[in-house]
CSV table of C-alpha atoms and ligand atoms in Angstrom, one decimal:
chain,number,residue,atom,x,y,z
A,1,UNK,CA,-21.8,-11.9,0.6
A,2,UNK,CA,-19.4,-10.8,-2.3
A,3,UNK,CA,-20.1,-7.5,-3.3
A,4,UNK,CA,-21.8,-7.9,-7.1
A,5,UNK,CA,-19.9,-4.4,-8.2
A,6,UNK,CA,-18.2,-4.5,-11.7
A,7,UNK,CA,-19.7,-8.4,-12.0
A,8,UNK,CA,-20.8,-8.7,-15.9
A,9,UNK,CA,-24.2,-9.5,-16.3
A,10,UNK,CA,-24.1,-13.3,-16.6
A,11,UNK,CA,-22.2,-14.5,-14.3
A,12,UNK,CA,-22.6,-17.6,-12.8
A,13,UNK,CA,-21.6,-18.2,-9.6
A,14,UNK,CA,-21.1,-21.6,-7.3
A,15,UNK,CA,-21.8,-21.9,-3.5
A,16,UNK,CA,-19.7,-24.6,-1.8
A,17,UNK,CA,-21.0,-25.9,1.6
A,18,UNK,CA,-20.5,-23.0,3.9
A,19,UNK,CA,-22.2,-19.6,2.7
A,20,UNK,CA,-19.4,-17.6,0.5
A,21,UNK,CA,-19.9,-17.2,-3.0
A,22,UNK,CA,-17.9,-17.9,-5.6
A,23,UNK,CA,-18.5,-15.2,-9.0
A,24,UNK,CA,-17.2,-15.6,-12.3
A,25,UNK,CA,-15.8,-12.9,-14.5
A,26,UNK,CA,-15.7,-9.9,-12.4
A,27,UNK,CA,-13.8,-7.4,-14.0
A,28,UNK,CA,-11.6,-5.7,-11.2
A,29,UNK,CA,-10.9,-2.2,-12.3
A,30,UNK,CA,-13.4,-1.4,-9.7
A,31,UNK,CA,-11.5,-3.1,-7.0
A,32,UNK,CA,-8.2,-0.9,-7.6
A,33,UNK,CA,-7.5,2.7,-6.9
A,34,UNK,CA,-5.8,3.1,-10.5
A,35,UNK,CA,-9.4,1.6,-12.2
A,36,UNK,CA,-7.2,-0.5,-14.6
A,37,UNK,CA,-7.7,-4.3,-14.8
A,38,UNK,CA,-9.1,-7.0,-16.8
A,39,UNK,CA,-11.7,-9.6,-15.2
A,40,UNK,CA,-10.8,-12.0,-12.6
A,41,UNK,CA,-11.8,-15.7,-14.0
A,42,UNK,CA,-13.3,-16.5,-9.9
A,43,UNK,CA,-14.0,-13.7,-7.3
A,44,UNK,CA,-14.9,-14.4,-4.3
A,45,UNK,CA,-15.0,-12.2,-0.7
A,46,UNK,CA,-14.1,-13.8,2.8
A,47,UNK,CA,-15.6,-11.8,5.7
A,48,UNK,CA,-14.5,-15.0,8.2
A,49,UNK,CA,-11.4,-17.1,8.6
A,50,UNK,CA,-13.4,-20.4,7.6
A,51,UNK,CA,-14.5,-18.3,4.5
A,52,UNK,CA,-10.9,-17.9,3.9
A,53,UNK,CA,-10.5,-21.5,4.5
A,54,UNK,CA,-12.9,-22.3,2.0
A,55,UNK,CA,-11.0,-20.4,-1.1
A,56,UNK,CA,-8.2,-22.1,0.1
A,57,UNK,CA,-10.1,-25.6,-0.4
A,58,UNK,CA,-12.0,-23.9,-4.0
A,59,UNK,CA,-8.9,-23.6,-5.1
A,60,UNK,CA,-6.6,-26.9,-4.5
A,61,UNK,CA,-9.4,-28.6,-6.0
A,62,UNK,CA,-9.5,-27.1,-9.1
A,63,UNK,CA,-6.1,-26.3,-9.1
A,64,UNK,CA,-5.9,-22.7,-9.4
A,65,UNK,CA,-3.7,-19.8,-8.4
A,66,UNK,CA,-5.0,-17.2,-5.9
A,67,UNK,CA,-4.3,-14.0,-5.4
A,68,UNK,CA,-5.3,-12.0,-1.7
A,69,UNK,CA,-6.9,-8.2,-2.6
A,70,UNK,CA,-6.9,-5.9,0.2
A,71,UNK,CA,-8.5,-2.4,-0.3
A,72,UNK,CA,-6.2,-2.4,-4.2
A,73,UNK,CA,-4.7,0.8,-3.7
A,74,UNK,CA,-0.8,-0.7,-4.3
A,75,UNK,CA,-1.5,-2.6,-7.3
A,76,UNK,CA,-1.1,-2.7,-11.0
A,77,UNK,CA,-3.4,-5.5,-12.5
A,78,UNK,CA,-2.9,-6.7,-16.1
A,79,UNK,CA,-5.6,-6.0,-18.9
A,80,UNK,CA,-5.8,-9.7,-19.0
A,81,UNK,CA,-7.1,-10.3,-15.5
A,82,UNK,CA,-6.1,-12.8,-13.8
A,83,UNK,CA,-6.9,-16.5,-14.1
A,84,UNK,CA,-7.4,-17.9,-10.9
A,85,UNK,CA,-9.5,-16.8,-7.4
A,86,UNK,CA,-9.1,-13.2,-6.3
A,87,UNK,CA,-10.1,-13.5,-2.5
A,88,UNK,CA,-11.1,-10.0,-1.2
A,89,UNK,CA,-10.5,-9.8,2.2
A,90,UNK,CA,-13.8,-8.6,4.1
A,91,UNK,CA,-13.2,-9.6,7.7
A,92,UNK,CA,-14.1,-7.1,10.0
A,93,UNK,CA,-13.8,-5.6,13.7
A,94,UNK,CA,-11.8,-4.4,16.1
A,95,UNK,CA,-10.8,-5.2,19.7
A,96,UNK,CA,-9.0,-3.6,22.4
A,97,UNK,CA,-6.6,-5.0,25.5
A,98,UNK,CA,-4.3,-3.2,28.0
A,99,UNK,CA,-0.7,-4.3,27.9
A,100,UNK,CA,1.2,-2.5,30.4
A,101,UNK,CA,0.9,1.4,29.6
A,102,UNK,CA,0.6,0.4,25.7
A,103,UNK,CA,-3.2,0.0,24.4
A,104,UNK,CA,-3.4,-3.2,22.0
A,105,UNK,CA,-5.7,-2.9,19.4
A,106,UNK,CA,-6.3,-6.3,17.6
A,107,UNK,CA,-7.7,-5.2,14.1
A,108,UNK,CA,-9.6,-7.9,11.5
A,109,UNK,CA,-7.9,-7.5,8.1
A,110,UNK,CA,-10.6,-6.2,6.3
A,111,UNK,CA,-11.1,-2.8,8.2
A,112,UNK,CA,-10.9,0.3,6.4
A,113,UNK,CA,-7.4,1.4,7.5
A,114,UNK,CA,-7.8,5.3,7.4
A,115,UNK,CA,-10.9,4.8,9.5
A,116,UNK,CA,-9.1,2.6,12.0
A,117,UNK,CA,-6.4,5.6,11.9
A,118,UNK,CA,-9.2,8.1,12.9
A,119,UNK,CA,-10.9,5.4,16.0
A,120,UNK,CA,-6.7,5.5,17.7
A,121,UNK,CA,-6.9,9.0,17.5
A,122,UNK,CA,-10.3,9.8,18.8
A,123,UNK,CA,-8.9,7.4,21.5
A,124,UNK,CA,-5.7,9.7,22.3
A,125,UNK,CA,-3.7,6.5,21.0
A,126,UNK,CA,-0.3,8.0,19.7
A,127,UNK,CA,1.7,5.9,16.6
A,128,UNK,CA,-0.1,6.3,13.7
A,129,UNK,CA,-1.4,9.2,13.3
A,130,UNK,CA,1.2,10.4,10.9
A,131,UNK,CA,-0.1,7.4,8.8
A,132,UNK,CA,-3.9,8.9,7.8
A,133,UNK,CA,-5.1,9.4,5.0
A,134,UNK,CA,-3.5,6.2,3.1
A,135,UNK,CA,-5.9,3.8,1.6
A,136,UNK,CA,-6.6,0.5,1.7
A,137,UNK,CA,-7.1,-2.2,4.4
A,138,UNK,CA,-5.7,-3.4,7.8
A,139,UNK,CA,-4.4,-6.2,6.4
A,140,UNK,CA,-2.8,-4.4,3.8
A,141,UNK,CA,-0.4,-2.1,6.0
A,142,UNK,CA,2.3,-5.0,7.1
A,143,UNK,CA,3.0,-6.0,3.6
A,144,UNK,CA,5.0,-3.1,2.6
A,145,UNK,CA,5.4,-1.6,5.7
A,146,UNK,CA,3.5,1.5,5.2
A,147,UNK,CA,4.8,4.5,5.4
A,148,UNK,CA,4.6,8.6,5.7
A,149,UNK,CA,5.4,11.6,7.4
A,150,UNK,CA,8.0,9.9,10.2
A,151,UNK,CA,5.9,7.2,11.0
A,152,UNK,CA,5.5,3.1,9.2
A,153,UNK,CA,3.8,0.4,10.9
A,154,UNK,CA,6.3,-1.7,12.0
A,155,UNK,CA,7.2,0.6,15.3
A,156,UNK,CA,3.7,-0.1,16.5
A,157,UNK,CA,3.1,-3.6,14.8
A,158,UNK,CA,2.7,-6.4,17.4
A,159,UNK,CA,2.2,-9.3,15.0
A,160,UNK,CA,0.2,-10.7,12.8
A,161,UNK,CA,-2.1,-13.5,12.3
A,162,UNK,CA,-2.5,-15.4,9.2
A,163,UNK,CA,-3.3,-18.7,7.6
A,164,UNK,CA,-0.4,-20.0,6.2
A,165,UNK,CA,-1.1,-21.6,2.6
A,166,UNK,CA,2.1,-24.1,2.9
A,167,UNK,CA,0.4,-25.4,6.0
A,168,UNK,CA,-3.2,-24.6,5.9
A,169,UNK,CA,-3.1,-23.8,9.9
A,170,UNK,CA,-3.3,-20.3,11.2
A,171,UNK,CA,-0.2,-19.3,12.6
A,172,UNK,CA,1.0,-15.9,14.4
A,173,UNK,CA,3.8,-14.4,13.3
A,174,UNK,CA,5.7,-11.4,15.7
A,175,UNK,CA,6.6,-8.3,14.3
A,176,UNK,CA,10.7,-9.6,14.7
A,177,UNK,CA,9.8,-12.3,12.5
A,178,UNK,CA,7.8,-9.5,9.9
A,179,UNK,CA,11.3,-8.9,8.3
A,180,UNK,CA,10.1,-5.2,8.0
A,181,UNK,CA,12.7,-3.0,6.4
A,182,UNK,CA,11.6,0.5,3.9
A,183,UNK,CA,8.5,-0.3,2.0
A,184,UNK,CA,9.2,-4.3,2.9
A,185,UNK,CA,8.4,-7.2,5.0
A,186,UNK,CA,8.6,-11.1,4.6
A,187,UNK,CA,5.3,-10.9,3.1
A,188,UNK,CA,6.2,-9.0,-0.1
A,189,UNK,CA,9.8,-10.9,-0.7
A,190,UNK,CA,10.2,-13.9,0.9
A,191,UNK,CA,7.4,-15.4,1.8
A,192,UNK,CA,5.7,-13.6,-1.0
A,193,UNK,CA,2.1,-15.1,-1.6
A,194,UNK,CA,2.8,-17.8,1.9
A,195,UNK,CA,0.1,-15.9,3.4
A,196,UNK,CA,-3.5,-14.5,4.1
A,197,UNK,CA,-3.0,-11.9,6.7
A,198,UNK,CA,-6.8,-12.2,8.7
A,199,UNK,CA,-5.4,-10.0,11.4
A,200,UNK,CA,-2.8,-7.1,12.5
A,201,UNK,CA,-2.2,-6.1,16.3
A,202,UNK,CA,-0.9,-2.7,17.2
A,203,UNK,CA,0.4,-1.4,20.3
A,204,UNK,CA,-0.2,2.2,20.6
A,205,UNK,CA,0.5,4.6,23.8
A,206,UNK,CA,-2.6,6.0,25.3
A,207,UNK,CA,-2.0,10.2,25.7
A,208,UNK,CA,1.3,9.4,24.1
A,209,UNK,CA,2.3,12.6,22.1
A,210,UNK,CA,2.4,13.2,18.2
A,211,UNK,CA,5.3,12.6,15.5
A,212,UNK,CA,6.3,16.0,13.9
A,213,UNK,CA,9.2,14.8,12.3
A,214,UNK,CA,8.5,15.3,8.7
A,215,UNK,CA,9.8,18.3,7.2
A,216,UNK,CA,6.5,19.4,5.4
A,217,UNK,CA,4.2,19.0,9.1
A,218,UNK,CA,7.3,21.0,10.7
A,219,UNK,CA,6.0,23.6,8.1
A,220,UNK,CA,2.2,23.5,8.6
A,221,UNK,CA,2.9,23.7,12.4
A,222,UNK,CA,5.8,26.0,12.4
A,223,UNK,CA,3.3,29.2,13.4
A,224,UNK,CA,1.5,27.2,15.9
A,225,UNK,CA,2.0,27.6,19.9
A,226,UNK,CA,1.7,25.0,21.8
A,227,UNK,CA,2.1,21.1,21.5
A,228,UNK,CA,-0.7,20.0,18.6
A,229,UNK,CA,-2.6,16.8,19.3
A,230,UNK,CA,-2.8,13.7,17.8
A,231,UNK,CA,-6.2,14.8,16.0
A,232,UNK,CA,-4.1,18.0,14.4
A,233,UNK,CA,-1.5,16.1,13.3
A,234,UNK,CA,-3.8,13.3,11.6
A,235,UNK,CA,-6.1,16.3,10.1
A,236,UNK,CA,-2.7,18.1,8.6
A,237,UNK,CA,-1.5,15.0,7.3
A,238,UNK,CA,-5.0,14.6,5.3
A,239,UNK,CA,-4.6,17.9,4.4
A,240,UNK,CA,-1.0,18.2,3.2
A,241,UNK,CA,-2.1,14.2,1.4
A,242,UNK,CA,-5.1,16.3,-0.2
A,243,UNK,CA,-3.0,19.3,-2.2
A,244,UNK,CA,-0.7,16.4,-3.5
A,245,UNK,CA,-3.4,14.4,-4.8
A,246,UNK,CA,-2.4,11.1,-2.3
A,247,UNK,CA,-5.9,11.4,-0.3
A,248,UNK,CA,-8.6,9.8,-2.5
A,249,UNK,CA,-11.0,12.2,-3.4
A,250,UNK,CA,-14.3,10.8,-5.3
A,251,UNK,CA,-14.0,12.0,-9.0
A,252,UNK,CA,-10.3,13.6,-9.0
A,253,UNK,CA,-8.3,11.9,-11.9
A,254,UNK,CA,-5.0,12.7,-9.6
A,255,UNK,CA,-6.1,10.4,-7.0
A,256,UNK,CA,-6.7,7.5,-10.1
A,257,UNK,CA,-3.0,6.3,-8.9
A,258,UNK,CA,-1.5,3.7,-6.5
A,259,UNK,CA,0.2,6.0,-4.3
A,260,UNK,CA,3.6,6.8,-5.4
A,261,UNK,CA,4.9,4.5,-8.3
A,262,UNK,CA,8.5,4.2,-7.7
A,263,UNK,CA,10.4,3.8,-4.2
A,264,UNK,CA,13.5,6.3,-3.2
A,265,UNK,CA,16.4,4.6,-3.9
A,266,UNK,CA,18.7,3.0,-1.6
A,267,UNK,CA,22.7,3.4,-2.6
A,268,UNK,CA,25.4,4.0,-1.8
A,269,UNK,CA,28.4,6.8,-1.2
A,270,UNK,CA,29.6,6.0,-4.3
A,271,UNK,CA,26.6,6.5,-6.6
A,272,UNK,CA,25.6,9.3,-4.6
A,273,UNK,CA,29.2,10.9,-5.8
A,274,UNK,CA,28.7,10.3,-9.4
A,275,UNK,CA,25.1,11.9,-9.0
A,276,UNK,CA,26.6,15.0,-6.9
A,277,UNK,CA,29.7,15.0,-9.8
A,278,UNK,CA,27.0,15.1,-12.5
A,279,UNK,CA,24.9,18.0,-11.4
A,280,UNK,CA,25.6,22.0,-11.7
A,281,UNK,CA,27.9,23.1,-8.9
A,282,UNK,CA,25.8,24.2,-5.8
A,283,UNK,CA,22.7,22.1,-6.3
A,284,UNK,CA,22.1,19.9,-3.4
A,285,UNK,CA,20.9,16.2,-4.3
A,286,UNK,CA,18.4,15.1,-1.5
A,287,UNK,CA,19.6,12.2,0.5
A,288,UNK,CA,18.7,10.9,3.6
A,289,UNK,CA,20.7,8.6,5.7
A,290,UNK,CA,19.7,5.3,5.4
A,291,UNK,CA,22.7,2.9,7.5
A,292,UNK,CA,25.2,0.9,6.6
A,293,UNK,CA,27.2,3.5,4.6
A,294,UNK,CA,23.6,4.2,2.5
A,295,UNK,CA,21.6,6.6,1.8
A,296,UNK,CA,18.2,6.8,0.3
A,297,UNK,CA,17.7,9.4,-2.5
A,298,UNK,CA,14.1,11.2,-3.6
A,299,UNK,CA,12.8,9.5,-6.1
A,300,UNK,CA,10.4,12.8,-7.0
A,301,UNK,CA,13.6,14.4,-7.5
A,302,UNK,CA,15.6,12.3,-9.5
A,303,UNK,CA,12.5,11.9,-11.7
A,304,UNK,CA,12.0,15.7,-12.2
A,305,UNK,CA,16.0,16.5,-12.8
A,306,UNK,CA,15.6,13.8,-15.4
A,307,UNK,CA,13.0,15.9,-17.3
A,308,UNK,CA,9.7,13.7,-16.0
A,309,UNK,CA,7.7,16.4,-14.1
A,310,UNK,CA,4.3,17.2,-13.1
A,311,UNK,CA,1.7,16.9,-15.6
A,312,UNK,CA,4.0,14.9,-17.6
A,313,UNK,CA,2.8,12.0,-20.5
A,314,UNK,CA,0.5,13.7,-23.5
A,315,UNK,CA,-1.5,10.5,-23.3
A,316,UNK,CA,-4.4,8.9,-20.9
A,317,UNK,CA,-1.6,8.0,-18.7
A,318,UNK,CA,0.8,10.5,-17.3
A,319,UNK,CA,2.4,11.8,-14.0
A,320,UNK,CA,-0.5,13.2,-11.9
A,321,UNK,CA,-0.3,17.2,-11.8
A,322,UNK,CA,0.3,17.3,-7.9
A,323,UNK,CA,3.1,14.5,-7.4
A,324,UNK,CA,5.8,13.7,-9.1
A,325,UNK,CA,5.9,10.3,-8.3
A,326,UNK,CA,2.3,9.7,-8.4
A,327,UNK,CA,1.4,8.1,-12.0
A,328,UNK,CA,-2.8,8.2,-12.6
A,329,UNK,CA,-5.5,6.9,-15.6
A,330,UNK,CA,-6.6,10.1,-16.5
A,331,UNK,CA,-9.3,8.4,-17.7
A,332,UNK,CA,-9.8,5.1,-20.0
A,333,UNK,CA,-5.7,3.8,-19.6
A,334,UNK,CA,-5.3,0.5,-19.8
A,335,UNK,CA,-2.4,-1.5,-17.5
A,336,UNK,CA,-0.1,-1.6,-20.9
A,337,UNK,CA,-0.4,2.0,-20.9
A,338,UNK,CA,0.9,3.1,-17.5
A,339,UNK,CA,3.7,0.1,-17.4
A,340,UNK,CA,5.0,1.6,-21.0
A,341,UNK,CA,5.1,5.5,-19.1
A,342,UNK,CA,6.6,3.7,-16.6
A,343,UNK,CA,9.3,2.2,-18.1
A,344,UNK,CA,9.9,5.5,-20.1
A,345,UNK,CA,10.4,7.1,-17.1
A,346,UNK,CA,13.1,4.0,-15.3
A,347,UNK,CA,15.4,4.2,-18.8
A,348,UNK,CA,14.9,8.3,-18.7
A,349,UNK,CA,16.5,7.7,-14.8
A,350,UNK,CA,18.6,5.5,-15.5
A,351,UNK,CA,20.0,7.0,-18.6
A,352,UNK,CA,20.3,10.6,-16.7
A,353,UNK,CA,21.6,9.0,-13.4
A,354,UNK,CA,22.4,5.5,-13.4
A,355,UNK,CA,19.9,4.3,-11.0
A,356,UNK,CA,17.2,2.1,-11.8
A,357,UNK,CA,14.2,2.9,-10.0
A,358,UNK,CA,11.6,-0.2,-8.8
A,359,UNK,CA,8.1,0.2,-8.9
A,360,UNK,CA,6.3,0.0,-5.8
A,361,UNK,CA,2.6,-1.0,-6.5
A,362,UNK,CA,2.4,-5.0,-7.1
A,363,UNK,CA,1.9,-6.3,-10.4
A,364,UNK,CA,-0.6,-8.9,-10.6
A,365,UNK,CA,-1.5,-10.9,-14.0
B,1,FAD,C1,-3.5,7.9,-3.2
B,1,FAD,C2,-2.6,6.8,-2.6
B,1,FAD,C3,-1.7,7.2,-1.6
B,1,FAD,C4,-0.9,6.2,-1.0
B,1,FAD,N1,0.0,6.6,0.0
B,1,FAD,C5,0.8,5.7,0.6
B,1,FAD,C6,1.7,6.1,1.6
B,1,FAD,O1,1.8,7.3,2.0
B,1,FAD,N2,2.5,5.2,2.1
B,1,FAD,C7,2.5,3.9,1.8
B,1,FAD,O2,3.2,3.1,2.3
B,1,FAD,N3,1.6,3.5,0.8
B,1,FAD,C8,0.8,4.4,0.2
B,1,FAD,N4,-0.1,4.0,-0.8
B,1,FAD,C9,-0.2,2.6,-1.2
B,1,FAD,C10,-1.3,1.7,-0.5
B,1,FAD,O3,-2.3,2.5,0.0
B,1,FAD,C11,-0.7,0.9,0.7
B,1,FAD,O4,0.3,0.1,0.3
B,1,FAD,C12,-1.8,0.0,1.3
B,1,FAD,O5,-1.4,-0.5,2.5
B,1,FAD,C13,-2.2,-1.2,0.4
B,1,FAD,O6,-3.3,-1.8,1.1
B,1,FAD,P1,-4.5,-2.5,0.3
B,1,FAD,O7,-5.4,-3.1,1.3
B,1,FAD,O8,-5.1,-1.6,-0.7
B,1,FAD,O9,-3.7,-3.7,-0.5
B,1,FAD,P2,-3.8,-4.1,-2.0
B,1,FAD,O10,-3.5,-3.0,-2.9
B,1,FAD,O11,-5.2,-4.8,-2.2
B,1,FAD,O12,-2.7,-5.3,-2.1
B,1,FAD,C14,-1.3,-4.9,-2.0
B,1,FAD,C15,-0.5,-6.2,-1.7
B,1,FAD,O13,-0.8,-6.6,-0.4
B,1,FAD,C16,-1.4,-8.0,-0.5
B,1,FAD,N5,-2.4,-8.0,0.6
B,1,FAD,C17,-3.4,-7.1,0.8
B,1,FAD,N6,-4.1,-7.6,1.8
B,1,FAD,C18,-3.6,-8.7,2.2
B,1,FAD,C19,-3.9,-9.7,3.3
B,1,FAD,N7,-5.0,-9.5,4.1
B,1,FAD,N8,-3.2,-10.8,3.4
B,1,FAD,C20,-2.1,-11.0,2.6
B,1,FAD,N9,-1.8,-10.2,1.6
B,1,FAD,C21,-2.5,-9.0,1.4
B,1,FAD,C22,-1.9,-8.2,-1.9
B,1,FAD,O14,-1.9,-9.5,-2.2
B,1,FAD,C23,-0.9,-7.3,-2.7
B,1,FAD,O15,0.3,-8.1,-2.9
B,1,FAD,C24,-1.0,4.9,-1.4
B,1,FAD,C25,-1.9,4.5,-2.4
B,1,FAD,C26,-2.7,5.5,-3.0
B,1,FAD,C27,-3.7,5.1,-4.0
């Protein structure tokens, strides 16, 4: 069953032949981490493939777009809603299969993915423990290749299964065939909206040992003896997330955000000059290599240099006060609010730098 949260009293609602239900007019603030949103004109939530099937079939016949929401913690929905089918995606459980020395772990897209985190690492399953604390679902992680502290998804993804909407037949589709790059895969740029991922496989290593790669967990264990475990890596990651606002917290306008709004740039040698040419003798512009002659800059940083820090915005949307990158609804913003900050802050870049940032939440409406 759909959950009825945020529904406006008065909705009707349709059941087709099999059991999911179909509501009308849900507003879907309540679906998204940033709490901005108008209402969706159908809403429905698919906690089986043939549920999925059947949006799939509401929709064709009425001719209507449809949009696939996972947990809504990387998206931006318009104050005008958006006029088709949002499918939430509800399917549950997990399963687990020996392959070789690597522990397979076949996960239904609607799991929580923070809580699947915790499960691997309770297990002593090393390769994604540096990746606690993010929010939103299973089926959510191979779309932009999720990210943090040393560690994204695609070293451990096996594939994925999903119905594909140009052929209506499930299909499974190998990590090599994922296209995952930075904060990217097939199914955010070419094969955007192709498919309804019902199912992500990862391989982890049973007693493998933890990433400390990341500069900042370097720091937290940098007093510590000995080797820490998977379990104190995951619990430093949720703490280090918690100071900077980017683990959810019930109540704390800093965590009314979708994650980091801009990506780090990708450029190359030659931009990075003109920065490096541009700034005060002696400071150091952050860069990381990033191949082919590239290197990826820090987005925090180029923000703050260009005068958009912490705090920043006098209105009800601004930059959250414990990441730069992070902008939040401190309470009341509407969509039209935090894409105007946002642009503010892309010509302010731009203008300082000449790098346009791009957004990383997904716009929808
Ligand atoms: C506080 C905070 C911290 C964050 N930290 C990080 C971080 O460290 N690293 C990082 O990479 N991200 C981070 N994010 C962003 C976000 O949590 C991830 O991108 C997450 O994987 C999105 O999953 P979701 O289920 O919420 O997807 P949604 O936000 O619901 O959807 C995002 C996109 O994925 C598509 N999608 C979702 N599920 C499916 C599916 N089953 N089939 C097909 N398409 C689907 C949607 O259509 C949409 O295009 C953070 C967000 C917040 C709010």
């Amino acid at each position: 069953m759909p959950s009825r949260a945020g529904a406006k009293p008065g909705l009707r609602s349709l059941l087709p032949s099999n059991s999911m239900e179909f509501l009308e007019n849900v507003s879907l603030a309540a679906y998204t981490t940033f709490s901005v949103g108008g209402p969706a004109r159908w809403f429905g939530e698919a906690t089986t493939e043939a549920d999925v099937l059947a949006a799939v079939e509401f929709v064709r016949a009425r001719a209507l777009p449809l949009f696939v929401l996972g947990g809504g913690s990387n998206l931006l929905l318009s104050d005008e809603g958006f006029g088709g089918l949002v499918l939430r995606i509800g399917l549950r459980g997990i399963r687990q299969r020996f392959d070789g020395d690597l522990l397979h772990f076949e996960v239904a897209a609607g799991e929580n993915w923070d809580q699947f985190v915790s499960l691997a690492v309770a297990e002593d399953c090393a390769g994604i423990e540096c990746l606690a604390g993010i929010p939103g679902t299973v089926g959510g992680t191979p779309v932009q290749n999720v990210g943090a502290y040393g560690q994204e998804v695609a070293e451990t993804v096996v594939g994925v299964r999903a119905l594909d909407l140009q052929t209506e037949k499930f299909v499974w589709i190998p990590a090599a065939e994922c296209g995952f790059a930075y904060r990217q895969s097939s199914f955010n740029t070419t094969e955007r909206g192709r498919y309804v991922v019902t199912r992500v496989d990862y391989a982890l290593t049973p007693g493998g040992a933890a990433r400390i790669a990341y500069a900042d967990l370097k720091k937290h264990f940098a007093d510590r003896a000995g080797t820490p475990s998977l379990a104190e890596v995951a619990g430093a990651v949720r703490e280090i997330r918690r100071a900077k606002g980017m683990f959810l917290v019930e109540g704390d306008p800093d965590c009314r955000s979708a994650g980091s709004f801009f990506k780090n740039p990708v450029v190359d040698l030659k931009v990075l000059a003109a920065i490096e040419a541009s700034v005060p003798e002696g400071v150091v512009v952050p860069r990381y290599p990033a191949g082919d002659g590239k290197v990826k800059l820090a987005a925090a940083w180029l923000l703050e240099q260009a005068g958009f820090r912490k705090g920043f915005g006098e209105g009800r949307a601004g930059i959250s006060t414990r990441h730069t990158l992070a902008l939040v609804n401190r309470g009341g913003a509407s969509a039209a609010e935090i894409v105007e900050l946002s642009e503010r802050i892309v010509t302010g870049v731009e203008a300082r730098f000449g790098v346009r940032l791009e957004r990383e939440p997904v716009w929808v409406g």
